[in-house]
Short mmCIF file of C-alpha atoms and ligand atoms in Angstrom, two decimals:
data_model
loop_
_atom_site.label_atom_id
_atom_site.label_comp_id
_atom_site.label_asym_id
_atom_site.label_seq_id
_atom_site.Cartn_x
_atom_site.Cartn_y
_atom_site.Cartn_z
CA UNK C 169 -30.13 -18.24 -12.25
CA UNK C 170 -29.83 -17.64 -8.52
CA UNK C 171 -27.25 -15.03 -7.49
CA UNK C 172 -24.32 -16.52 -5.57
CA UNK C 173 -24.29 -15.74 -1.84
CA UNK C 174 -21.03 -15.27 0.03
CA UNK C 175 -20.71 -14.99 3.82
CA UNK C 176 -17.40 -13.18 3.80
CA UNK C 177 -16.16 -11.42 0.69
CA UNK C 178 -12.55 -10.24 0.77
CA UNK C 179 -11.41 -7.71 -1.80
CA UNK C 180 -7.68 -7.54 -2.43
CA UNK C 181 -4.80 -9.99 -2.38
CA UNK C 182 -2.03 -8.30 -0.45
CA UNK C 183 -0.90 -9.40 3.02
CA UNK C 184 -4.09 -7.91 4.54
CA UNK C 185 -6.46 -9.75 2.20
CA UNK C 186 -4.73 -13.12 2.45
CA UNK C 187 -4.39 -12.95 6.22
CA UNK C 188 -8.06 -12.01 6.51
CA UNK C 189 -8.84 -15.02 4.28
CA UNK C 190 -6.72 -17.32 6.44
CA UNK C 191 -8.48 -16.28 9.65
CA UNK C 192 -11.94 -16.20 8.07
CA UNK C 193 -11.32 -19.67 6.64
CA UNK C 194 -10.34 -21.02 10.05
CA UNK C 195 -13.50 -19.43 11.47
CA UNK C 196 -15.60 -21.38 8.93
CA UNK C 197 -16.81 -18.22 7.20
CA UNK C 198 -16.15 -19.76 3.74
CA UNK C 199 -14.36 -16.63 2.54
CA UNK C 200 -14.17 -15.78 -1.13
CA UNK C 201 -11.28 -13.50 -2.07
CA UNK C 202 -11.04 -11.53 -5.31
CA UNK C 203 -7.44 -10.82 -6.21
CA UNK C 204 -7.92 -7.49 -7.96
CA UNK C 205 -5.79 -5.97 -10.70
CA UNK C 206 -2.41 -6.89 -9.17
CA UNK C 207 -2.52 -10.33 -7.54
CA UNK C 208 -0.20 -10.11 -4.56
CA UNK C 209 -0.67 -6.36 -4.21
CA UNK C 210 1.95 -3.67 -3.74
CA UNK C 211 4.60 -6.09 -2.53
CA UNK C 212 4.86 -7.43 -6.06
CA UNK C 213 6.56 -4.16 -7.07
CA UNK C 214 9.53 -5.15 -4.94
CA UNK C 215 11.72 -8.24 -5.31
CA UNK C 216 13.17 -9.41 -2.02
CA UNK C 217 11.39 -9.02 1.34
CA UNK C 218 13.73 -9.10 4.33
CA UNK C 219 11.55 -7.63 7.07
CA UNK C 220 8.61 -10.04 7.19
CA UNK C 221 8.99 -12.06 10.41
CA UNK C 222 9.48 -15.78 9.93
CA UNK C 223 11.89 -15.58 7.00
CA UNK C 224 15.37 -15.25 8.53
CA UNK C 225 17.06 -15.38 5.11
CA UNK C 226 14.53 -13.09 3.41
CA UNK C 227 11.99 -14.22 0.85
CA UNK C 228 11.08 -13.17 -2.67
CA UNK C 229 7.88 -11.13 -2.75
CA UNK C 230 6.40 -13.67 -5.15
CA UNK C 231 7.15 -16.54 -2.74
CA UNK C 232 5.78 -14.65 0.25
CA UNK C 233 2.48 -13.93 -1.48
CA UNK C 234 2.32 -17.51 -2.78
CA UNK C 235 2.85 -18.80 0.79
CA UNK C 236 0.16 -16.49 2.17
CA UNK C 237 -2.28 -17.53 -0.54
CA UNK C 238 -1.65 -21.25 -0.04
CA UNK C 239 -2.02 -20.91 3.72
CA UNK C 240 -5.40 -19.20 3.25
CA UNK C 241 -6.53 -21.85 0.76
CA UNK C 242 -5.54 -24.64 3.14
CA UNK C 243 -8.30 -23.44 5.46
CA UNK C 244 -10.96 -23.22 2.79
CA UNK C 245 -10.57 -19.72 1.41
CA UNK C 246 -11.50 -19.54 -2.24
CA UNK C 247 -9.17 -17.27 -4.18
CA UNK C 248 -10.57 -16.01 -7.46
CA UNK C 249 -9.29 -13.90 -10.32
CA UNK C 250 -11.39 -10.77 -10.78
CA UNK C 251 -11.89 -7.15 -9.87
CA UNK C 252 -14.79 -5.76 -7.83
CA UNK C 253 -16.09 -3.08 -10.17
CA UNK C 254 -19.23 -2.03 -8.27
CA UNK C 255 -20.70 -2.49 -4.81
CA UNK C 256 -24.00 -1.35 -3.35
CA UNK C 257 -23.46 -0.74 0.36
CA UNK C 258 -26.40 1.64 0.75
CA UNK C 259 -29.29 -0.76 0.38
CA UNK C 260 -28.53 -3.06 3.27
CA UNK C 261 -27.21 -6.58 3.64
CA UNK C 262 -26.58 -8.69 1.78
CA UNK C 263 -24.45 -6.26 -0.21
CA UNK C 264 -24.78 -6.54 -3.97
CA UNK C 265 -21.35 -6.67 -5.58
CA UNK C 266 -20.35 -6.77 -9.24
CA UNK C 267 -17.25 -8.57 -10.45
CA UNK C 268 -15.53 -7.50 -13.69
CA UNK C 269 -18.56 -5.42 -14.65
CA UNK C 270 -20.80 -8.43 -15.31
CA UNK C 271 -21.08 -11.10 -12.64
CA UNK C 272 -23.10 -10.29 -9.49
CA UNK C 273 -22.94 -11.79 -6.05
CA UNK C 274 -24.48 -11.09 -2.64
CA UNK C 275 -22.10 -10.66 0.28
CA UNK C 276 -23.16 -10.84 3.93
CA UNK C 277 -19.94 -9.10 4.96
CA UNK C 278 -17.10 -7.45 3.07
CA UNK C 279 -13.46 -6.95 4.03
CA UNK C 280 -11.94 -4.23 1.86
CA UNK C 281 -8.20 -4.80 1.57
CA UNK C 282 -7.49 -3.03 -1.70
CA UNK C 283 -4.34 -1.28 -0.51
CA UNK C 284 -2.72 1.92 -1.64
CA UNK C 285 -0.38 2.59 -4.52
CA UNK C 286 2.76 4.66 -4.41
CA UNK C 287 2.66 7.56 -6.82
CA UNK C 288 5.26 7.50 -9.54
CA UNK C 289 6.49 10.24 -11.83
CA UNK C 290 5.23 8.46 -14.94
CA UNK C 291 8.54 8.42 -16.82
CA UNK C 292 9.08 5.45 -19.18
CA UNK C 293 12.63 5.08 -17.80
CA UNK C 294 11.18 4.87 -14.28
CA UNK C 295 8.93 1.94 -15.30
CA UNK C 296 11.84 0.24 -17.08
CA UNK C 297 13.89 0.09 -13.87
CA UNK C 298 11.03 -0.76 -11.52
CA UNK C 299 12.37 -3.34 -9.06
CA UNK C 300 15.86 -2.80 -10.56
CA UNK C 301 16.70 0.29 -8.55
CA UNK C 302 13.41 2.17 -8.71
CA UNK C 303 11.29 1.71 -5.60
CA UNK C 304 8.29 3.27 -3.89
CA UNK C 305 9.21 1.93 -0.47
CA UNK C 306 12.43 2.89 1.31
CA UNK C 307 11.81 0.70 4.35
CA UNK C 308 11.18 -2.30 2.08
CA UNK C 309 14.14 -1.91 -0.25
CA UNK C 310 16.61 0.42 1.48
CA UNK C 311 18.67 -2.41 2.89
CA UNK C 312 19.84 -3.35 -0.63
CA UNK C 313 21.63 -0.01 -0.92
CA UNK C 314 24.08 -0.31 1.95
CA UNK C 315 27.14 1.85 1.24
CA UNK C 316 25.65 2.88 -2.12
CA UNK C 317 24.29 6.15 -3.47
CA UNK C 318 20.56 6.75 -3.66
CA UNK C 319 18.09 9.53 -4.42
CA UNK C 320 14.70 10.21 -2.87
CA UNK C 321 12.15 12.30 -4.77
CA UNK C 322 9.72 14.44 -2.77
CA UNK C 323 9.67 17.18 -0.20
CA UNK C 324 7.07 15.96 2.29
CA UNK C 325 7.27 14.04 5.54
CA UNK C 326 7.64 10.68 3.80
CA UNK C 327 10.51 11.91 1.63
CA UNK C 328 12.35 13.34 4.64
CA UNK C 329 11.75 10.23 6.73
CA UNK C 330 12.89 8.03 3.84
CA UNK C 331 16.01 10.15 3.31
CA UNK C 332 16.87 9.93 7.01
CA UNK C 333 16.21 6.18 7.05
CA UNK C 334 18.34 5.62 3.95
CA UNK C 335 21.15 7.88 5.23
CA UNK C 336 21.89 5.27 7.93
CA UNK C 337 22.42 2.64 5.25
CA UNK C 338 23.63 4.37 2.12
CA UNK C 339 26.85 6.25 1.58
CA UNK C 340 25.03 9.24 0.12
CA UNK C 341 21.41 10.34 -0.22
CA UNK C 342 20.20 13.02 -2.62
CA UNK C 343 16.81 14.49 -1.78
CA UNK C 344 15.30 15.82 -5.00
CA UNK C 345 12.74 18.55 -4.30
CA UNK C 346 10.84 20.28 -7.06
CA UNK C 347 10.17 23.49 -5.11
CA UNK C 348 12.68 25.70 -3.32
CA UNK C 349 11.44 24.57 0.07
CA UNK C 350 10.46 21.39 1.89
CA UNK C 351 6.83 20.77 2.74
CA UNK C 352 7.77 18.43 5.59
CA UNK C 353 7.27 19.22 9.29
CA UNK C 354 9.94 21.45 10.85
CA UNK C 355 11.34 18.68 12.99
CA UNK C 356 11.95 16.43 10.00
CA UNK C 357 13.44 19.29 8.01
CA UNK C 358 15.83 19.98 10.85
CA UNK C 359 16.84 16.33 11.07
CA UNK C 360 17.49 16.27 7.32
CA UNK C 361 19.75 19.33 7.70
CA UNK C 362 21.65 17.64 10.51
CA UNK C 363 22.53 14.49 8.56
CA UNK C 364 25.88 14.94 6.83
CA UNK C 365 25.32 12.48 3.99
CA UNK C 366 21.98 13.92 2.82
CA UNK C 367 22.23 16.55 0.11
CA UNK C 368 19.03 18.41 -0.73
CA UNK C 369 18.73 19.41 -4.39
CA UNK C 370 16.07 22.12 -4.53
CA UNK C 371 14.12 23.10 -7.64
CA UNK C 372 14.98 19.98 -9.60
CA UNK C 373 12.65 17.71 -11.52
CA UNK C 374 13.72 14.28 -12.75
CA UNK C 375 13.92 14.13 -16.52
CA UNK C 376 15.18 10.54 -16.84
CA UNK C 377 16.19 7.63 -14.68
CA UNK C 378 19.44 6.33 -16.18
CA UNK C 379 20.61 2.75 -16.16
CA UNK C 380 21.78 -0.35 -17.95
CA UNK C 381 20.96 -4.07 -17.93
CA UNK C 382 22.04 -4.28 -14.26
CA UNK C 383 19.70 -1.53 -13.09
CA UNK C 384 19.81 2.14 -12.15
CA UNK C 385 23.09 4.03 -12.56
CA UNK C 386 21.96 7.64 -12.33
CA UNK C 387 19.32 10.29 -12.83
CA UNK C 388 19.15 13.25 -15.17
CA UNK C 389 17.71 16.26 -13.36
CA UNK C 390 16.41 19.48 -14.79
CA UNK C 391 15.68 22.96 -13.45
CA UNK C 392 12.86 25.20 -14.63
CA UNK C 393 15.39 27.33 -16.59
CA UNK C 394 16.36 24.23 -18.60
CA UNK C 395 19.74 23.64 -16.94
CA UNK C 396 20.52 19.98 -16.35
CA UNK C 397 22.52 17.93 -13.90
CA UNK C 398 23.33 14.22 -13.77
CA UNK C 399 23.78 12.40 -10.48
CA UNK C 400 25.31 8.93 -10.13
CA UNK C 401 23.05 6.71 -8.03
CA UNK C 402 22.20 3.03 -7.56
CA UNK C 403 18.71 3.47 -6.13
CA UNK C 404 15.88 5.88 -6.99
CA UNK C 405 13.14 6.13 -4.37
CA UNK C 406 9.80 7.80 -4.92
CA UNK C 407 8.19 9.52 -1.94
CA UNK C 408 5.68 11.77 -3.67
CA UNK C 409 2.62 10.37 -1.93
CA UNK C 410 0.31 7.39 -2.16
CA UNK C 411 -3.22 7.04 -3.39
CA UNK C 412 -5.59 4.67 -1.60
CA UNK C 413 -7.35 2.26 -3.97
CA UNK C 414 -10.88 2.92 -2.72
CA UNK C 415 -12.43 2.24 -6.16
CA UNK C 416 -16.13 1.37 -5.97
CA UNK C 417 -16.21 1.92 -2.18
CA UNK C 418 -15.09 5.56 -2.33
CA UNK C 419 -18.49 7.23 -2.33
CA UNK C 420 -20.16 4.79 0.06
CA UNK C 421 -17.83 4.65 3.04
CA UNK C 422 -16.60 7.53 5.17
CA UNK C 423 -13.10 8.51 4.14
CA UNK C 424 -10.39 10.57 5.81
CA UNK C 425 -9.36 13.91 4.29
CA UNK C 426 -6.56 12.05 2.50
CA UNK C 427 -9.05 9.58 0.97
CA UNK C 428 -8.31 6.54 3.15
CA UNK C 429 -11.21 4.47 4.53
CA UNK C 430 -12.06 5.57 8.07
CA UNK C 431 -12.21 2.84 10.68
CA UNK C 432 -13.33 3.02 14.27
CA UNK C 433 -10.34 3.31 16.63
CA UNK C 434 -8.81 -0.08 17.46
CA UNK C 435 -11.13 -1.95 15.09
CA UNK C 436 -11.46 -2.48 11.35
CA UNK C 437 -15.15 -1.47 11.33
CA UNK C 438 -16.08 1.13 8.73
CA UNK C 439 -19.05 3.51 8.58
CA UNK C 440 -21.23 0.70 7.17
CA UNK C 441 -21.94 -2.20 9.51
CA UNK C 442 -20.78 -5.45 8.03
CA UNK C 443 -18.04 -3.79 5.98
CA UNK C 444 -14.50 -3.86 7.32
CA UNK C 445 -11.26 -2.34 6.04
CA UNK C 446 -7.77 -3.74 6.51
CA UNK C 447 -4.26 -2.92 5.37
CA UNK C 448 -2.99 0.16 3.58
CA UNK C 449 -6.46 1.23 2.45
CA UNK C 450 -7.00 2.44 6.03
CA UNK C 451 -3.37 3.05 7.07
CA UNK C 452 -1.55 6.09 5.68
CA UNK C 453 1.02 5.85 8.45
CA UNK C 454 2.85 2.50 8.73
CA UNK C 455 2.33 0.94 5.27
CA UNK C 456 4.17 -2.27 6.13
CA UNK C 457 3.28 -5.80 5.05
CA UNK C 458 3.35 -7.12 8.58
CA UNK C 459 1.06 -4.32 9.82
CA UNK C 460 -1.32 -4.99 6.92
CA UNK C 461 -1.30 -8.71 7.76
CA UNK C 462 -2.11 -7.85 11.40
CA UNK C 463 -5.05 -5.70 10.41
CA UNK C 464 -6.25 -8.42 8.03
CA UNK C 465 -6.37 -10.74 11.04
CA UNK C 466 -8.31 -8.09 12.99
CA UNK C 467 -10.79 -7.69 10.13
CA UNK C 468 -11.54 -11.42 10.01
CA UNK C 469 -12.04 -11.53 13.79
CA UNK C 470 -14.27 -8.42 13.64
CA UNK C 471 -16.19 -10.03 10.80
CA UNK C 472 -16.66 -13.29 12.70
CA UNK C 473 -17.92 -11.44 15.78
CA UNK C 474 -20.23 -9.36 13.63
CA UNK C 475 -21.82 -12.43 12.05
CA UNK C 476 -22.20 -14.07 15.45
CA UNK C 477 -23.98 -11.00 16.81
CA UNK C 478 -26.01 -9.96 13.78
CA UNK C 479 -26.54 -13.25 11.99
CA UNK C 480 -27.23 -13.23 8.28
CA UNK C 481 -28.79 -10.26 6.45
CA UNK C 482 -29.97 -7.57 8.86
CA UNK C 483 -29.97 -3.95 7.71
CA UNK C 484 -26.75 -2.17 6.74
CA UNK C 485 -26.88 0.50 9.40
CA UNK C 486 -24.69 3.46 8.63
CA UNK C 487 -22.81 4.81 11.63
CA UNK C 488 -20.85 8.05 11.60
CA UNK C 489 -17.23 7.63 12.59
CA UNK C 490 -17.13 11.22 13.76
CA UNK C 491 -19.19 10.44 16.85
P1 NDP I 558 2.83 14.71 0.66
O1 NDP I 558 1.68 14.83 -0.25
O2 NDP I 558 2.80 15.44 1.96
O3 NDP I 558 4.16 15.23 -0.08
C1 NDP I 558 4.43 14.83 -1.36
C2 NDP I 558 5.71 15.50 -1.81
O4 NDP I 558 6.02 15.01 -3.12
C3 NDP I 558 5.63 17.02 -1.90
O5 NDP I 558 6.84 17.60 -1.52
C4 NDP I 558 5.37 17.23 -3.39
O6 NDP I 558 5.91 18.43 -3.88
C5 NDP I 558 6.17 16.12 -3.99
N1 NDP I 558 5.69 15.75 -5.31
C6 NDP I 558 4.42 15.42 -5.66
N2 NDP I 558 4.36 15.13 -6.98
C7 NDP I 558 5.62 15.30 -7.45
C8 NDP I 558 6.22 15.18 -8.73
N3 NDP I 558 5.50 14.79 -9.79
N4 NDP I 558 7.54 15.44 -8.86
C9 NDP I 558 8.27 15.80 -7.80
N5 NDP I 558 7.78 15.94 -6.56
C10 NDP I 558 6.47 15.69 -6.40
O7 NDP I 558 3.05 13.13 0.84
P2 NDP I 558 3.77 12.35 2.01
O8 NDP I 558 3.75 10.93 1.61
O9 NDP I 558 5.08 12.95 2.33
O10 NDP I 558 2.82 12.53 3.26
C11 NDP I 558 1.45 12.12 3.21
C12 NDP I 558 0.80 12.43 4.55
O11 NDP I 558 1.34 11.55 5.55
C13 NDP I 558 1.10 13.86 5.00
O12 NDP I 558 -0.02 14.34 5.69
C14 NDP I 558 2.24 13.69 5.97
O13 NDP I 558 2.30 14.72 6.92
C15 NDP I 558 1.93 12.32 6.59
N6 NDP I 558 3.14 11.67 7.06
C16 NDP I 558 3.54 11.93 8.33
C17 NDP I 558 4.68 11.37 8.83
C18 NDP I 558 5.08 11.70 10.22
O14 NDP I 558 4.43 12.51 10.84
N7 NDP I 558 6.13 11.13 10.75
C19 NDP I 558 5.54 10.48 8.02
C20 NDP I 558 5.05 10.31 6.67
C21 NDP I 558 3.91 10.91 6.23
P3 NDP I 558 5.20 19.86 -3.61
O15 NDP I 558 5.51 20.21 -2.21
O16 NDP I 558 5.90 20.71 -4.62
O17 NDP I 558 3.75 19.67 -3.90
#
């Protein structure tokens, strides 16, 4: 049986992937998008989205992703269930890609939009209250905690930024730090110290997230000497880092020191010609749905230009991004 050929393969179904599919569809690239493990991507871990332009009354994350998918399909994008489990980027175009460990296809171009995942502590109680007070994104969900009490876990730049962001909304913010110092940059540490409603709790680990059928009500914290403390909170925010979902692309594309896919400045081009990266997989900084959607658009335009210039199946020329 002949192996299926795809002009534009899009991997990932977050805002970056769907927007890339929308633009690639309108450019007649006949894009095929594989949804990956979590159709809808990271946004599906939240409930209500209030900061995506075009929805003045907010929108449920499910509805937003459904709208993005339908809009892409309207222009011919084919959205498929499945996970890209292997990809050979080293032997030139077309790239040989394996879906779900069994089915193979040949892709003239690939847009990697596999996102990043917030790290969680791994507590069962944390999973139980996911989307019911537990969140990995302060800028996405902070607005729901106006005049309430929240906690942020972590001692790095993200944790401090999140605590400062939340302090403008919430009545009280606890910053739970496992060491006896913050790892964040001095300027952020200073800002944290200057905000009256942030209380830093050093040398505490979270033992349990507490709650009831309405969501989070508190957290049980523990020190290394075994002493415990309970705090009353409505929201529990994780800021202990993210891990980019580079999967089968990790050892074939140039990555940053933090493991994100490197792209040429102001483009979505990666170290392999014909392979593009969009969304959080190449953005450790902004991590916003609208930014991911914007870079998905860029990736489709870059892809279209690439196909116009290089046509079908040239060689996959590697190009160092350090030049
Ligand atoms: P970091 O890896 O820098 O910090 C993670 C924090 O979470 C650390 O304090 C770490 O503690 C803590 N942590 C990790 N695991 C656990 C755990 N299981 N329980 C409790 N605490 C835990 O991640 P960030 O997201 O903060 O930053 C990532 C990168 O992005 C950094 O390079 C940062 O500088 C950059 N960044 C820059 C910003 C800016 O410049 N404005 C804003 C946001 C991020 P410990 O210290 O004990 O290891």
